[in-house]
Amino acid sequence: MSKKFDYLLKYIIVGDVAVGKSNLLLRSVYNTFKTEYVTTIGVEFGEKNIDYNNKKYQIQIWDTAGQEQFRSITRAYYKNAVCALVVYDITNRETFESAKQWIDDCKNYMAKNVIIVLVGNKIDLEDKRTVTKEEGQELAEVFGLLFFETSAKTGDNVNEVFNKSLEEIARRIDSNYYNLSDETCGIRKSNETNKNTQVLSKEGNKDNASKKKKSCC
């Protein structure tokens, strides 16, 4: 049975092969890391729960395959996501150049209000770095993205990626930025919350009907 939550959020992780997407999922959800590389076929899934400002948020995290042959499958998961993590490997400049295309894909196939986070992974391999932090920050600024450098291996900054993006989403929810009745926004209120609202609404209708009956008889 799933844990109770106030809001359910859909996140996706995209990027080239071997940038560490699956390990970011494993580290964030299970606090584990796999040293052996296993290619993701299609998508993998995990859930992470965060409490923020007296509300419970359940994040569904979809890790997508980076291979070109799975690109059409990956794009199908862009729909109805509120946040996308675009990941590159700081030791592999080609994956950084590809990040621009992944960002374009997110902007083209996802809702306009999506939050995109640029993530430079593998900072534990600092001696092999080929992409500077400043370059990552500059790219994020050009596209108006959040930016973090992480290590899925050590866990450095992994939680911050989810905490900071969640804080921004929560702020937008509180300011009524999202149309929560629209499934494409990537946010769903708790069924329990909705159920209670419906019950209160029905009770209100009963009270109104009773008052009308008394006034007319």
PDB file of C-alpha atoms in Angstrom:
ATOM      1  CA  MET A   1       0.000   0.000   0.000  1.00  0.00           C
ATOM      2  CA  SER A   2       1.438   3.366  -1.007  1.00  0.00           C
ATOM      3  CA  LYS A   3       2.197   5.928   1.643  1.00  0.00           C
ATOM      4  CA  LYS A   4      -0.187   8.800   2.219  1.00  0.00           C
ATOM      5  CA  PHE A   5       0.686  12.048   0.477  1.00  0.00           C
ATOM      6  CA  ASP A   6      -0.755  15.463  -0.198  1.00  0.00           C
ATOM      7  CA  TYR A   7       0.631  15.727  -3.699  1.00  0.00           C
ATOM      8  CA  LEU A   8       1.940  13.175  -6.190  1.00  0.00           C
ATOM      9  CA  LEU A   9       4.592  14.497  -8.596  1.00  0.00           C
ATOM     10  CA  LYS A  10       6.010  12.932 -11.736  1.00  0.00           C
ATOM     11  CA  TYR A  11       9.724  13.408 -12.474  1.00  0.00           C
ATOM     12  CA  ILE A  12      11.697  12.019 -15.409  1.00  0.00           C
ATOM     13  CA  ILE A  13      15.459  11.589 -15.807  1.00  0.00           C
ATOM     14  CA  VAL A  14      16.924  11.937 -19.310  1.00  0.00           C
ATOM     15  CA  GLY A  15      20.389  12.049 -20.822  1.00  0.00           C
ATOM     16  CA  ASP A  16      22.909  10.033 -22.798  1.00  0.00           C
ATOM     17  CA  VAL A  17      23.917   6.455 -22.063  1.00  0.00           C
ATOM     18  CA  ALA A  18      26.182   5.881 -19.031  1.00  0.00           C
ATOM     19  CA  VAL A  19      25.873   9.365 -17.498  1.00  0.00           C
ATOM     20  CA  GLY A  20      24.588   7.818 -14.256  1.00  0.00           C
ATOM     21  CA  LYS A  21      20.820   8.264 -14.562  1.00  0.00           C
ATOM     22  CA  SER A  22      19.955   4.892 -13.024  1.00  0.00           C
ATOM     23  CA  ASN A  23      22.393   5.399 -10.159  1.00  0.00           C
ATOM     24  CA  LEU A  24      20.884   8.815  -9.436  1.00  0.00           C
ATOM     25  CA  LEU A  25      17.547   7.039  -9.121  1.00  0.00           C
ATOM     26  CA  LEU A  26      19.030   4.335  -6.898  1.00  0.00           C
ATOM     27  CA  ARG A  27      20.847   6.836  -4.691  1.00  0.00           C
ATOM     28  CA  SER A  28      17.845   9.110  -4.260  1.00  0.00           C
ATOM     29  CA  VAL A  29      15.317   6.353  -3.570  1.00  0.00           C
ATOM     30  CA  TYR A  30      17.292   3.506  -1.965  1.00  0.00           C
ATOM     31  CA  ASN A  31      20.582   5.224  -1.007  1.00  0.00           C
ATOM     32  CA  THR A  32      22.495   2.599  -2.986  1.00  0.00           C
ATOM     33  CA  PHE A  33      24.925   2.567  -5.920  1.00  0.00           C
ATOM     34  CA  LYS A  34      25.751  -0.084  -8.519  1.00  0.00           C
ATOM     35  CA  THR A  35      29.363  -0.243  -9.637  1.00  0.00           C
ATOM     36  CA  GLU A  36      28.619  -2.460 -12.635  1.00  0.00           C
ATOM     37  CA  TYR A  37      27.021  -0.751 -15.624  1.00  0.00           C
ATOM     38  CA  VAL A  38      23.691  -2.136 -16.833  1.00  0.00           C
ATOM     39  CA  THR A  39      21.960  -0.451 -19.756  1.00  0.00           C
ATOM     40  CA  THR A  40      18.414   0.694 -19.053  1.00  0.00           C
ATOM     41  CA  ILE A  41      15.948  -0.855 -21.495  1.00  0.00           C
ATOM     42  CA  GLY A  42      12.934   1.419 -21.836  1.00  0.00           C
ATOM     43  CA  VAL A  43      12.333   2.928 -18.386  1.00  0.00           C
ATOM     44  CA  GLU A  44      12.898   2.211 -14.697  1.00  0.00           C
ATOM     45  CA  PHE A  45      10.793   3.528 -11.844  1.00  0.00           C
ATOM     46  CA  GLY A  46      11.151   4.523  -8.205  1.00  0.00           C
ATOM     47  CA  GLU A  47       9.355   6.610  -5.574  1.00  0.00           C
ATOM     48  CA  LYS A  48      10.733   9.154  -3.138  1.00  0.00           C
ATOM     49  CA  ASN A  49       8.825  10.847  -0.303  1.00  0.00           C
ATOM     50  CA  ILE A  50       9.666  14.347   0.925  1.00  0.00           C
ATOM     51  CA  ASP A  51       8.009  16.379   3.681  1.00  0.00           C
ATOM     52  CA  TYR A  52       8.048  20.121   3.083  1.00  0.00           C
ATOM     53  CA  ASN A  53       6.120  22.923   4.813  1.00  0.00           C
ATOM     54  CA  ASN A  54       3.867  20.469   6.659  1.00  0.00           C
ATOM     55  CA  LYS A  55       2.872  18.704   3.430  1.00  0.00           C
ATOM     56  CA  LYS A  56       3.840  15.293   2.134  1.00  0.00           C
ATOM     57  CA  TYR A  57       5.027  14.965  -1.456  1.00  0.00           C
ATOM     58  CA  GLN A  58       5.444  11.632  -3.201  1.00  0.00           C
ATOM     59  CA  ILE A  59       7.735  11.840  -6.224  1.00  0.00           C
ATOM     60  CA  GLN A  60       7.454   9.223  -8.954  1.00  0.00           C
ATOM     61  CA  ILE A  61      10.838   9.122 -10.690  1.00  0.00           C
ATOM     62  CA  TRP A  62      11.061   7.658 -14.193  1.00  0.00           C
ATOM     63  CA  ASP A  63      14.575   6.831 -15.385  1.00  0.00           C
ATOM     64  CA  THR A  64      14.649   6.663 -19.192  1.00  0.00           C
ATOM     65  CA  ALA A  65      16.961   4.894 -21.635  1.00  0.00           C
ATOM     66  CA  GLY A  66      19.597   7.035 -23.325  1.00  0.00           C
ATOM     67  CA  GLN A  67      20.019   5.030 -26.527  1.00  0.00           C
ATOM     68  CA  GLU A  68      18.769   6.568 -29.748  1.00  0.00           C
ATOM     69  CA  GLN A  69      16.660   3.491 -30.579  1.00  0.00           C
ATOM     70  CA  PHE A  70      14.615   4.075 -27.419  1.00  0.00           C
ATOM     71  CA  ARG A  71      14.137   7.804 -28.036  1.00  0.00           C
ATOM     72  CA  SER A  72      10.495   7.417 -29.133  1.00  0.00           C
ATOM     73  CA  ILE A  73       9.732   5.364 -26.016  1.00  0.00           C
ATOM     74  CA  THR A  74      11.473   7.942 -23.830  1.00  0.00           C
ATOM     75  CA  ARG A  75       9.462  10.784 -25.319  1.00  0.00           C
ATOM     76  CA  ALA A  76       6.238   9.016 -24.422  1.00  0.00           C
ATOM     77  CA  TYR A  77       7.181   9.450 -20.749  1.00  0.00           C
ATOM     78  CA  TYR A  78       7.708  13.193 -21.106  1.00  0.00           C
ATOM     79  CA  LYS A  79       3.958  13.643 -20.987  1.00  0.00           C
ATOM     80  CA  ASN A  80       2.424  14.608 -17.641  1.00  0.00           C
ATOM     81  CA  ALA A  81       5.779  15.265 -15.923  1.00  0.00           C
ATOM     82  CA  VAL A  82       6.240  18.330 -13.731  1.00  0.00           C
ATOM     83  CA  CYS A  83      10.042  18.104 -13.584  1.00  0.00           C
ATOM     84  CA  ALA A  84      12.813  16.767 -15.815  1.00  0.00           C
ATOM     85  CA  LEU A  85      16.405  16.081 -14.782  1.00  0.00           C
ATOM     86  CA  VAL A  86      18.751  16.429 -17.769  1.00  0.00           C
ATOM     87  CA  VAL A  87      21.933  14.593 -16.811  1.00  0.00           C
ATOM     88  CA  TYR A  88      25.412  14.686 -18.318  1.00  0.00           C
ATOM     89  CA  ASP A  89      28.760  13.213 -17.266  1.00  0.00           C
ATOM     90  CA  ILE A  90      31.331  15.860 -16.279  1.00  0.00           C
ATOM     91  CA  THR A  91      34.095  13.525 -17.546  1.00  0.00           C
ATOM     92  CA  ASN A  92      32.516  13.096 -20.980  1.00  0.00           C
ATOM     93  CA  ARG A  93      32.196  16.290 -22.992  1.00  0.00           C
ATOM     94  CA  GLU A  94      30.061  14.635 -25.658  1.00  0.00           C
ATOM     95  CA  THR A  95      27.301  14.010 -23.104  1.00  0.00           C
ATOM     96  CA  PHE A  96      27.408  17.704 -22.173  1.00  0.00           C
ATOM     97  CA  GLU A  97      26.954  18.700 -25.811  1.00  0.00           C
ATOM     98  CA  SER A  98      24.064  16.231 -26.073  1.00  0.00           C
ATOM     99  CA  ALA A  99      22.414  17.799 -23.031  1.00  0.00           C
ATOM    100  CA  LYS A 100      21.364  20.710 -25.237  1.00  0.00           C
ATOM    101  CA  GLN A 101      19.314  18.336 -27.411  1.00  0.00           C
ATOM    102  CA  TRP A 102      17.780  16.704 -24.350  1.00  0.00           C
ATOM    103  CA  ILE A 103      16.793  20.146 -23.085  1.00  0.00           C
ATOM    104  CA  ASP A 104      15.214  20.929 -26.455  1.00  0.00           C
ATOM    105  CA  ASP A 105      13.305  17.635 -26.308  1.00  0.00           C
ATOM    106  CA  CYS A 106      11.965  18.514 -22.861  1.00  0.00           C
ATOM    107  CA  LYS A 107      10.832  21.922 -24.035  1.00  0.00           C
ATOM    108  CA  ASN A 108       9.251  20.503 -27.202  1.00  0.00           C
ATOM    109  CA  TYR A 109       7.485  17.461 -25.733  1.00  0.00           C
ATOM    110  CA  MET A 110       6.618  18.556 -22.203  1.00  0.00           C
ATOM    111  CA  ALA A 111       4.216  21.114 -20.747  1.00  0.00           C
ATOM    112  CA  LYS A 112       5.365  24.740 -20.844  1.00  0.00           C
ATOM    113  CA  ASN A 113       5.374  24.942 -17.031  1.00  0.00           C
ATOM    114  CA  VAL A 114       7.832  22.037 -16.612  1.00  0.00           C
ATOM    115  CA  ILE A 115      10.817  22.601 -14.345  1.00  0.00           C
ATOM    116  CA  ILE A 116      14.065  21.423 -15.917  1.00  0.00           C
ATOM    117  CA  VAL A 117      17.143  20.713 -13.805  1.00  0.00           C
ATOM    118  CA  LEU A 118      20.553  20.402 -15.457  1.00  0.00           C
ATOM    119  CA  VAL A 119      22.658  17.856 -13.557  1.00  0.00           C
ATOM    120  CA  GLY A 120      26.390  17.366 -14.055  1.00  0.00           C
ATOM    121  CA  ASN A 121      27.058  13.931 -12.553  1.00  0.00           C
ATOM    122  CA  LYS A 122      30.212  12.071 -11.421  1.00  0.00           C
ATOM    123  CA  ILE A 123      31.976  14.834  -9.496  1.00  0.00           C
ATOM    124  CA  ASP A 124      33.740  12.046  -7.593  1.00  0.00           C
ATOM    125  CA  LEU A 125      35.878  11.757 -10.759  1.00  0.00           C
ATOM    126  CA  GLU A 126      37.171  15.327 -10.506  1.00  0.00           C
ATOM    127  CA  ASP A 127      40.597  14.401 -11.863  1.00  0.00           C
ATOM    128  CA  LYS A 128      38.938  13.253 -15.108  1.00  0.00           C
ATOM    129  CA  ARG A 129      36.704  16.299 -15.519  1.00  0.00           C
ATOM    130  CA  THR A 130      36.357  17.677 -19.075  1.00  0.00           C
ATOM    131  CA  VAL A 131      33.374  19.995 -18.449  1.00  0.00           C
ATOM    132  CA  THR A 132      33.862  22.839 -15.988  1.00  0.00           C
ATOM    133  CA  LYS A 133      31.249  23.779 -13.435  1.00  0.00           C
ATOM    134  CA  GLU A 134      31.144  27.260 -14.953  1.00  0.00           C
ATOM    135  CA  GLU A 135      30.185  25.786 -18.338  1.00  0.00           C
ATOM    136  CA  GLY A 136      27.330  23.891 -16.743  1.00  0.00           C
ATOM    137  CA  GLN A 137      26.129  27.005 -14.935  1.00  0.00           C
ATOM    138  CA  GLU A 138      26.310  29.035 -18.129  1.00  0.00           C
ATOM    139  CA  LEU A 139      24.252  26.489 -20.081  1.00  0.00           C
ATOM    140  CA  ALA A 140      21.653  26.401 -17.297  1.00  0.00           C
ATOM    141  CA  GLU A 141      21.440  30.196 -17.296  1.00  0.00           C
ATOM    142  CA  VAL A 142      20.961  30.308 -21.084  1.00  0.00           C
ATOM    143  CA  PHE A 143      17.950  27.997 -20.852  1.00  0.00           C
ATOM    144  CA  GLY A 144      16.697  29.248 -17.480  1.00  0.00           C
ATOM    145  CA  LEU A 145      17.262  25.961 -15.627  1.00  0.00           C
ATOM    146  CA  LEU A 146      18.183  24.903 -12.124  1.00  0.00           C
ATOM    147  CA  PHE A 147      21.734  23.535 -11.992  1.00  0.00           C
ATOM    148  CA  PHE A 148      23.566  21.071  -9.755  1.00  0.00           C
ATOM    149  CA  GLU A 149      26.685  18.955  -9.890  1.00  0.00           C
ATOM    150  CA  THR A 150      26.312  15.579  -8.203  1.00  0.00           C
ATOM    151  CA  SER A 151      27.893  12.248  -7.454  1.00  0.00           C
ATOM    152  CA  ALA A 152      25.527   9.308  -7.476  1.00  0.00           C
ATOM    153  CA  LYS A 153      28.426   7.241  -6.119  1.00  0.00           C
ATOM    154  CA  THR A 154      29.028   9.307  -2.966  1.00  0.00           C
ATOM    155  CA  GLY A 155      25.569  10.877  -2.771  1.00  0.00           C
ATOM    156  CA  ASP A 156      26.913  14.443  -2.953  1.00  0.00           C
ATOM    157  CA  ASN A 157      24.124  16.906  -3.829  1.00  0.00           C
ATOM    158  CA  VAL A 158      21.698  14.188  -4.965  1.00  0.00           C
ATOM    159  CA  ASN A 159      19.113  15.023  -2.313  1.00  0.00           C
ATOM    160  CA  GLU A 160      19.585  18.720  -3.033  1.00  0.00           C
ATOM    161  CA  VAL A 161      18.462  18.181  -6.637  1.00  0.00           C
ATOM    162  CA  PHE A 162      15.129  16.815  -5.479  1.00  0.00           C
ATOM    163  CA  ASN A 163      14.707  19.084  -2.458  1.00  0.00           C
ATOM    164  CA  LYS A 164      15.346  22.323  -4.344  1.00  0.00           C
ATOM    165  CA  SER A 165      13.215  21.393  -7.343  1.00  0.00           C
ATOM    166  CA  LEU A 166      10.431  20.313  -4.994  1.00  0.00           C
ATOM    167  CA  GLU A 167      10.618  23.623  -3.125  1.00  0.00           C
ATOM    168  CA  GLU A 168      10.075  25.476  -6.391  1.00  0.00           C
ATOM    169  CA  ILE A 169       7.144  23.227  -7.337  1.00  0.00           C
ATOM    170  CA  ALA A 170       5.612  23.642  -3.865  1.00  0.00           C
ATOM    171  CA  ARG A 171       5.956  27.415  -4.133  1.00  0.00           C
ATOM    172  CA  ARG A 172       4.151  27.327  -7.468  1.00  0.00           C
ATOM    173  CA  ILE A 173       1.407  25.099  -6.090  1.00  0.00           C
ATOM    174  CA  ASP A 174       0.855  27.490  -3.182  1.00  0.00           C
ATOM    175  CA  SER A 175       0.628  30.436  -5.589  1.00  0.00           C
ATOM    176  CA  ASN A 176      -1.941  28.567  -7.760  1.00  0.00           C
ATOM    177  CA  TYR A 177       0.466  28.575 -10.689  1.00  0.00           C
ATOM    178  CA  TYR A 178      -0.651  25.117 -11.828  1.00  0.00           C
ATOM    179  CA  ASN A 179      -4.061  24.024 -13.039  1.00  0.00           C
ATOM    180  CA  LEU A 180      -4.278  20.894 -10.894  1.00  0.00           C
ATOM    181  CA  SER A 181      -7.380  19.693 -12.746  1.00  0.00           C
ATOM    182  CA  ASP A 182      -5.214  19.352 -15.860  1.00  0.00           C
ATOM    183  CA  GLU A 183      -3.403  15.986 -15.822  1.00  0.00           C
ATOM    184  CA  THR A 184      -0.637  17.291 -18.070  1.00  0.00           C
ATOM    185  CA  CYS A 185       0.740  19.480 -15.264  1.00  0.00           C
ATOM    186  CA  GLY A 186       2.338  16.397 -13.684  1.00  0.00           C
ATOM    187  CA  ILE A 187       0.767  16.936 -10.255  1.00  0.00           C
ATOM    188  CA  ARG A 188      -2.076  15.051  -8.627  1.00  0.00           C
ATOM    189  CA  LYS A 189      -3.643  15.822  -5.287  1.00  0.00           C
ATOM    190  CA  SER A 190      -4.105  12.942  -2.879  1.00  0.00           C
ATOM    191  CA  ASN A 191      -7.165  10.776  -3.526  1.00  0.00           C
ATOM    192  CA  GLU A 192      -7.835  10.908   0.189  1.00  0.00           C
ATOM    193  CA  THR A 193      -7.789  14.700   0.064  1.00  0.00           C
ATOM    194  CA  ASN A 194     -10.095  14.700  -2.936  1.00  0.00           C
ATOM    195  CA  LYS A 195     -12.392  12.194  -1.257  1.00  0.00           C
ATOM    196  CA  ASN A 196     -12.658  14.317   1.867  1.00  0.00           C
ATOM    197  CA  THR A 197     -13.396  17.351  -0.261  1.00  0.00           C
ATOM    198  CA  GLN A 198     -16.164  15.471  -2.049  1.00  0.00           C
ATOM    199  CA  VAL A 199     -17.681  14.322   1.249  1.00  0.00           C
ATOM    200  CA  LEU A 200     -17.660  17.857   2.593  1.00  0.00           C
ATOM    201  CA  SER A 201     -19.227  19.044  -0.611  1.00  0.00           C
ATOM    202  CA  LYS A 202     -21.991  16.446  -0.379  1.00  0.00           C
ATOM    203  CA  GLU A 203     -22.630  17.322   3.251  1.00  0.00           C
ATOM    204  CA  GLY A 204     -22.858  20.956   2.252  1.00  0.00           C
ATOM    205  CA  ASN A 205     -25.405  20.077  -0.412  1.00  0.00           C
ATOM    206  CA  LYS A 206     -27.455  18.151   2.144  1.00  0.00           C
ATOM    207  CA  ASP A 207     -27.431  21.116   4.504  1.00  0.00           C
ATOM    208  CA  ASN A 208     -28.484  23.455   1.729  1.00  0.00           C
ATOM    209  CA  ALA A 209     -31.255  21.103   0.662  1.00  0.00           C
ATOM    210  CA  SER A 210     -32.474  20.849   4.252  1.00  0.00           C
ATOM    211  CA  LYS A 211     -32.537  24.627   4.603  1.00  0.00           C
ATOM    212  CA  LYS A 212     -34.462  24.970   1.362  1.00  0.00           C
ATOM    213  CA  LYS A 213     -36.980  22.371   2.494  1.00  0.00           C
ATOM    214  CA  LYS A 214     -37.544  24.150   5.817  1.00  0.00           C
ATOM    215  CA  SER A 215     -37.971  27.490   4.150  1.00  0.00           C
ATOM    216  CA  CYS A 216     -40.532  26.239   1.707  1.00  0.00           C
ATOM    217  CA  CYS A 217     -42.688  24.127   4.111  1.00  0.00           C
TER     218      CYS A 217
END
